[in-house]
CSV table of N, CA and C in Angstrom, one decimal:
chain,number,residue,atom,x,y,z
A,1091,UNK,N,-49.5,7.0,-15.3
A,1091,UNK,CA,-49.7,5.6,-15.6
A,1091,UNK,C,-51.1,5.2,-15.3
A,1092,UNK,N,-51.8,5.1,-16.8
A,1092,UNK,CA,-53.5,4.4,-16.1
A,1092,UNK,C,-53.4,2.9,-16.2
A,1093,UNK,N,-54.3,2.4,-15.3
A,1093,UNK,CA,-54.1,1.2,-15.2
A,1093,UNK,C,-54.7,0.2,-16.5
A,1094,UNK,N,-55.8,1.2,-16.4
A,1094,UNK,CA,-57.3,0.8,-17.3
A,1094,UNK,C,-56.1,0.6,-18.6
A,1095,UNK,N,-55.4,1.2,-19.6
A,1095,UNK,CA,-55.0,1.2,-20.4
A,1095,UNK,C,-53.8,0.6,-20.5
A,1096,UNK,N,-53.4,0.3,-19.7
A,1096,UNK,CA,-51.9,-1.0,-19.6
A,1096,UNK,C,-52.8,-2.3,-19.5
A,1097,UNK,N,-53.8,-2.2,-19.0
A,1097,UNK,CA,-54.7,-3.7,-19.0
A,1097,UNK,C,-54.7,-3.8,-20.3
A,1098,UNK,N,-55.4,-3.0,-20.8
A,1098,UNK,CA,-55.9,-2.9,-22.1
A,1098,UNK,C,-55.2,-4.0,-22.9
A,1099,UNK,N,-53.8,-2.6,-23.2
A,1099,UNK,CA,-52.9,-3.2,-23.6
A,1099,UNK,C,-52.1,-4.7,-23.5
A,1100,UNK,N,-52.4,-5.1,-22.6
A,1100,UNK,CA,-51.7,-6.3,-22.1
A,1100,UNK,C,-52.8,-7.6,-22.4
A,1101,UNK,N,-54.5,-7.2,-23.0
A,1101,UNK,CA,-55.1,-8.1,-23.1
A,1101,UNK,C,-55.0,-8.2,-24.8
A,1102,UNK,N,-54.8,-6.9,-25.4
A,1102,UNK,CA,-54.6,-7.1,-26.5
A,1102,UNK,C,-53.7,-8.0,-27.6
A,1103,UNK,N,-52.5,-7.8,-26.2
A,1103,UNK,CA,-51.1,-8.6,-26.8
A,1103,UNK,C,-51.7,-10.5,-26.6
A,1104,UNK,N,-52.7,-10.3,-25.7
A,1104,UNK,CA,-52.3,-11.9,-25.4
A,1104,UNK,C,-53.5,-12.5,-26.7
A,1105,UNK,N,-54.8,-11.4,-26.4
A,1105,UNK,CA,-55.3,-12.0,-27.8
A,1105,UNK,C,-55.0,-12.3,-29.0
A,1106,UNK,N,-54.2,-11.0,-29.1
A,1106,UNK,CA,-53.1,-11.6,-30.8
A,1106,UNK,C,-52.2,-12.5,-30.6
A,1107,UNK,N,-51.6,-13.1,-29.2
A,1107,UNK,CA,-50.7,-14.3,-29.7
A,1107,UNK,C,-51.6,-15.3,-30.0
A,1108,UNK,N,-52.9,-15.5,-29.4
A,1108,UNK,CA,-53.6,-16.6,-29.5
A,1108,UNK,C,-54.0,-16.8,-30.9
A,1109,UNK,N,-54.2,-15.3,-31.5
A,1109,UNK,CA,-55.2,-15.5,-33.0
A,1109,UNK,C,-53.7,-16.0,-33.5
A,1110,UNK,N,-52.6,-15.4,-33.7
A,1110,UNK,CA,-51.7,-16.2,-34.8
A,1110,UNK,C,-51.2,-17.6,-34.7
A,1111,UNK,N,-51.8,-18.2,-33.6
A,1111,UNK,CA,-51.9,-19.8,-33.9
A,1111,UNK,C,-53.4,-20.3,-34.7
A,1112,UNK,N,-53.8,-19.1,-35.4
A,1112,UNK,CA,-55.0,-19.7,-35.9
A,1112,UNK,C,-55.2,-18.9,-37.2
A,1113,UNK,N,-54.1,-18.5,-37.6
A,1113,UNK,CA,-54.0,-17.7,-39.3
A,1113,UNK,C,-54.0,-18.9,-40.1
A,1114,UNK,N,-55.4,-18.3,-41.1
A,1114,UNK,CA,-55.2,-19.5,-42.1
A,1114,UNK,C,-54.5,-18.6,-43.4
A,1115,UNK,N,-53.6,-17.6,-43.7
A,1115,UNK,CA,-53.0,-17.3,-44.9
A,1115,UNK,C,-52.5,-16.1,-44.1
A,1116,UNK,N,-51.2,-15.9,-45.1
A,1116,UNK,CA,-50.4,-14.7,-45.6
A,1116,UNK,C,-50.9,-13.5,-44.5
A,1117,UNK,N,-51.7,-13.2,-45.4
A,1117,UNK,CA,-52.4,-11.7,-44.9
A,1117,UNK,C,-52.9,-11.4,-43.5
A,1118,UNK,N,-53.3,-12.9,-43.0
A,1118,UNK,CA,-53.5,-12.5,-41.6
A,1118,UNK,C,-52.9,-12.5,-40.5
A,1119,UNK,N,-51.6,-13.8,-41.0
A,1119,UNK,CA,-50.4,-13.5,-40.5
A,1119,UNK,C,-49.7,-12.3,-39.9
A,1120,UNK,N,-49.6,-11.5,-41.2
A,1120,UNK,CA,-48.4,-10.4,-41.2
A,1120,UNK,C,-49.8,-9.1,-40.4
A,1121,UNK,N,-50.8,-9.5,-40.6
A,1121,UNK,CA,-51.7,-8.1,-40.2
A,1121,UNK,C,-51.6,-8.5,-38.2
A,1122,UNK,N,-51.9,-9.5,-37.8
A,1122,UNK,CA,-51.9,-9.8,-36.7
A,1122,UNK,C,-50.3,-9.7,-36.0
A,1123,UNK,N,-49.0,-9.9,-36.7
A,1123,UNK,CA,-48.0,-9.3,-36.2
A,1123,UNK,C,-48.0,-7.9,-36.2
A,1124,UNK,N,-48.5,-7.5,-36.9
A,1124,UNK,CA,-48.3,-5.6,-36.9
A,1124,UNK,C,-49.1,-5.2,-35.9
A,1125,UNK,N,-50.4,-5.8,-35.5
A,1125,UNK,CA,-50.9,-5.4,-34.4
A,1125,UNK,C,-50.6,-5.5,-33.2
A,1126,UNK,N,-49.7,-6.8,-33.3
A,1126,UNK,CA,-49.0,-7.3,-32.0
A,1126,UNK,C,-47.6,-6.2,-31.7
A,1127,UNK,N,-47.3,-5.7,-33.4
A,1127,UNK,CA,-45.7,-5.0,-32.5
A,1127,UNK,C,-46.8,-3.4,-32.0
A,1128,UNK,N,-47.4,-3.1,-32.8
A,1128,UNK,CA,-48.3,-2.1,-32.6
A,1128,UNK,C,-48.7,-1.8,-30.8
A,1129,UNK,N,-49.2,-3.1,-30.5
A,1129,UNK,CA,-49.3,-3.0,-28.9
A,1129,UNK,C,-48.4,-3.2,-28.2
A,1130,UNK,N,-47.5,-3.8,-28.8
A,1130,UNK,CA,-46.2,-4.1,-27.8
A,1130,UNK,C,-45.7,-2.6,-27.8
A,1131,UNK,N,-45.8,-1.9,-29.1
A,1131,UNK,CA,-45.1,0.1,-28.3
A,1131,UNK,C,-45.7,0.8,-27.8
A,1132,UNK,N,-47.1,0.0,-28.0
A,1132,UNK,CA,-48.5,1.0,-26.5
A,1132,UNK,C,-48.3,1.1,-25.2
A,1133,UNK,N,-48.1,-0.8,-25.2
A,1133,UNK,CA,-47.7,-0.7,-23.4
A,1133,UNK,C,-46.1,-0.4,-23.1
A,1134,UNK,N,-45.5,-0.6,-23.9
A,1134,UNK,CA,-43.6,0.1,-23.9
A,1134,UNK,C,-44.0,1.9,-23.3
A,1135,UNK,N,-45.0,2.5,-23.9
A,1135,UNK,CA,-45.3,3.7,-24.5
A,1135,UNK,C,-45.7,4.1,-22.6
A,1136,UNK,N,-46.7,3.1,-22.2
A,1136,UNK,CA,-47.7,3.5,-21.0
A,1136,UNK,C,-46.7,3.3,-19.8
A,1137,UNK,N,-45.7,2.8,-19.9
A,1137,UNK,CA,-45.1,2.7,-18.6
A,1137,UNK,C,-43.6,3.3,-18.6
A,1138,UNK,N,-43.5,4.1,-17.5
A,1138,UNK,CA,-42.3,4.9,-17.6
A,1138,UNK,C,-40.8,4.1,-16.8
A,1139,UNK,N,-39.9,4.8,-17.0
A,1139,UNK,CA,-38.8,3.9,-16.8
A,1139,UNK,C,-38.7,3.3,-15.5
A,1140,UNK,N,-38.9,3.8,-14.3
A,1140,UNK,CA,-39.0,3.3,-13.0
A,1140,UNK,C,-40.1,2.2,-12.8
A,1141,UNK,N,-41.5,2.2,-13.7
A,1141,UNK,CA,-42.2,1.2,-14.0
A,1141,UNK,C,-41.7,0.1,-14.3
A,1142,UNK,N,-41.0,-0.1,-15.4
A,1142,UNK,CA,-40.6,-1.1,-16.3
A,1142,UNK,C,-39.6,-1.6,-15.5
A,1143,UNK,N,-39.2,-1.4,-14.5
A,1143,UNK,CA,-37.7,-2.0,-13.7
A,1143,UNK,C,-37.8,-2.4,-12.0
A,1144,UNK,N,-39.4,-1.6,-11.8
A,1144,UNK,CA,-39.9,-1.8,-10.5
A,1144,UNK,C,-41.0,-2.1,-10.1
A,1145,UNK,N,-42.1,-1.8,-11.0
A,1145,UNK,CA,-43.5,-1.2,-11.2
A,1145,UNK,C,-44.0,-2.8,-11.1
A,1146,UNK,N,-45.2,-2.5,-10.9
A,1146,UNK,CA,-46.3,-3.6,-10.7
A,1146,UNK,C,-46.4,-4.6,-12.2
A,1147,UNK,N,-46.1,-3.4,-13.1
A,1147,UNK,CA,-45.8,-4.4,-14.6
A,1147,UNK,C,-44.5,-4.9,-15.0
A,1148,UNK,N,-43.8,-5.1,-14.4
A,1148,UNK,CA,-42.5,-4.9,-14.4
A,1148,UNK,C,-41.9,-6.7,-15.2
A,1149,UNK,N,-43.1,-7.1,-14.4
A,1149,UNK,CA,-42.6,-9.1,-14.7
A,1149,UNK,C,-43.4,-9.1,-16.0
A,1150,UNK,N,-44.7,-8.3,-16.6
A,1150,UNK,CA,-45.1,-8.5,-17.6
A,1150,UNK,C,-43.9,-7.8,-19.0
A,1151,UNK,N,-43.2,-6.4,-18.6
A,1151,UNK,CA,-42.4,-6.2,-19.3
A,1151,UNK,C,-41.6,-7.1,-19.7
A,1152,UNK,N,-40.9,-7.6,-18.5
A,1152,UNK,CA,-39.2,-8.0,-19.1
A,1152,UNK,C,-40.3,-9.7,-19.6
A,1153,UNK,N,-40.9,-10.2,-19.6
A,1153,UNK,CA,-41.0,-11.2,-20.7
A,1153,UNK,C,-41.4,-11.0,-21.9
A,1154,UNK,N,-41.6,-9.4,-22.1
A,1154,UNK,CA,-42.2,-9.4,-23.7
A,1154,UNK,C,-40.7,-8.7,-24.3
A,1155,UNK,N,-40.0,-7.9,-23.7
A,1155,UNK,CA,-39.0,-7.1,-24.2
A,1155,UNK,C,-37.5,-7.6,-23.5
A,1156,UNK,N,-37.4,-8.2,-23.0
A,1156,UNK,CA,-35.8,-9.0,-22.2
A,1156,UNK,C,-36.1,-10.4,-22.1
A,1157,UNK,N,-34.8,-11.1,-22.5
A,1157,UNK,CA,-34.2,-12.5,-22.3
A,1157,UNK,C,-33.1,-12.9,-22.0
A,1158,UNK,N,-33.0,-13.8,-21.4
A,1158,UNK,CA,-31.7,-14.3,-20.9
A,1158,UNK,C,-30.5,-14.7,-21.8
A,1159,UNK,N,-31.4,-15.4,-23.2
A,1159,UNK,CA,-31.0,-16.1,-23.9
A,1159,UNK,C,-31.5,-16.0,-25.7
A,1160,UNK,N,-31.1,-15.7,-26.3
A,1160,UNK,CA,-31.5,-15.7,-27.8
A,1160,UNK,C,-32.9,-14.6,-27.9
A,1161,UNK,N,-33.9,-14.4,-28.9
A,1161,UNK,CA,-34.2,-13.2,-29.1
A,1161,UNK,C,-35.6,-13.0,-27.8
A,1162,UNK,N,-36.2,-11.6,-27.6
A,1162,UNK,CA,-37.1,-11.6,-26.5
A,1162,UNK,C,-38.0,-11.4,-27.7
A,1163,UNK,N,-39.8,-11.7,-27.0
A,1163,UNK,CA,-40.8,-11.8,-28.1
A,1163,UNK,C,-41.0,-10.5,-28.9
A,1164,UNK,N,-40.7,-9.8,-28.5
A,1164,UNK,CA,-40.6,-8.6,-29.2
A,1164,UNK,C,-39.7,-8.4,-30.2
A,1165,UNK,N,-38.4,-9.0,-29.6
A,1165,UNK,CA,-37.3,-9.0,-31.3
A,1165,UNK,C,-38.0,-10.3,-32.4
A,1166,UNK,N,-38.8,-11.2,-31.7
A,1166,UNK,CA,-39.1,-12.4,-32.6
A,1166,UNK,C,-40.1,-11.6,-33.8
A,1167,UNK,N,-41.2,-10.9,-33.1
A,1167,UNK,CA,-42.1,-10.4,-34.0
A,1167,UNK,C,-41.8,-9.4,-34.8
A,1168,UNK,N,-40.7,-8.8,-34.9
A,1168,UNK,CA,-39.9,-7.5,-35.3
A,1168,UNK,C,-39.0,-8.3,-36.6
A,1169,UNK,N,-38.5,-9.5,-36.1
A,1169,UNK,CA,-37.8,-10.2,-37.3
A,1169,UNK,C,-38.8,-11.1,-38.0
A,1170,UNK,N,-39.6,-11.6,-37.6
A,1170,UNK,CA,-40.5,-12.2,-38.1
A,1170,UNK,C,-41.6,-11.5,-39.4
A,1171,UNK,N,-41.8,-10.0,-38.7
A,1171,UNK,CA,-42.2,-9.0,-39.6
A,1171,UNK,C,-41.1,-8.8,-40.7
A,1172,UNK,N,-40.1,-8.3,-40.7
A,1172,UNK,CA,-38.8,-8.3,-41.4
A,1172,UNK,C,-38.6,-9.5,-42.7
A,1173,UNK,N,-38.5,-10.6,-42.0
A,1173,UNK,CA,-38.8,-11.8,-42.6
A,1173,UNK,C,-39.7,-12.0,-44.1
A,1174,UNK,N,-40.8,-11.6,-43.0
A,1174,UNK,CA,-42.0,-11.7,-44.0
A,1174,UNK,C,-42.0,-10.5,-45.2
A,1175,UNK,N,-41.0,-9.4,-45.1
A,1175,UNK,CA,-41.1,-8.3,-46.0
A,1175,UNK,C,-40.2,-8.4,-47.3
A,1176,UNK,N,-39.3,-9.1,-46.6
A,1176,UNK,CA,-38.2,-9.8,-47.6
A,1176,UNK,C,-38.7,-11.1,-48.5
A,1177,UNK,N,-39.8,-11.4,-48.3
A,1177,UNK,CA,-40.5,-12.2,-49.4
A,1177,UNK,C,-40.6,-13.6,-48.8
A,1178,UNK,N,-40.6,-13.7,-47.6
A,1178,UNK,CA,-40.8,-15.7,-46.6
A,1178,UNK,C,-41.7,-15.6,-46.3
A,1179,UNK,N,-42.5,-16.1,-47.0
A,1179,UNK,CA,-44.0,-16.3,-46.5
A,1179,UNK,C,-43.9,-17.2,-45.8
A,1180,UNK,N,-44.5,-18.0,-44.5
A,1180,UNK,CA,-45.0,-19.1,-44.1
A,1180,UNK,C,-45.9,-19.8,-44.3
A,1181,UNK,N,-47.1,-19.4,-45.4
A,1181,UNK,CA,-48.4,-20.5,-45.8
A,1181,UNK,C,-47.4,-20.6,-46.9
């Protein structure tokens, strides 16, 4: 587990949530979710199972990949990708 590269990862995810409040069309939409599911299986990828359930990242995990209630952000951008493949654009 390197640190440097879970950071990474974890600064990447938050910059792409911020840019897709600021997609002006289509294409930058769906490119900035691909990067978001993209990072979201880097840091899935960087931390091993005892990590993800005990580990120092552990509260960062379960809010991107577990919920209490309806989908976690990870199922949102997976259907949201989906969505958008099936022909729903949002612009």
């Amino acid at each position: 587990m390197d640190k440097s590269k879970i950071e990474n990862a974890i600064n990447h995810i938050t910059s792409l949530q911020e840019k897709l409040c600021y997609c002006e069309n289509n294409l930058q939409y769906i490119k900035h979710l691909q990067a978001l599911k993209y990072w979201l299986h880097k840091f899935d990828s960087f931390l091993d199972r005892n990590s993800r359930q005990h580990g120092e990242y552990a509260a960062v995990y379960e809010s991107y990949f577990h919920t209490c209630c309806g989908f976690s952000f990870y199922d949102r951008v997976c259907n949201s990708i989906l969505v958008y493949e099936y022909g729903d654009k949002p612009f």
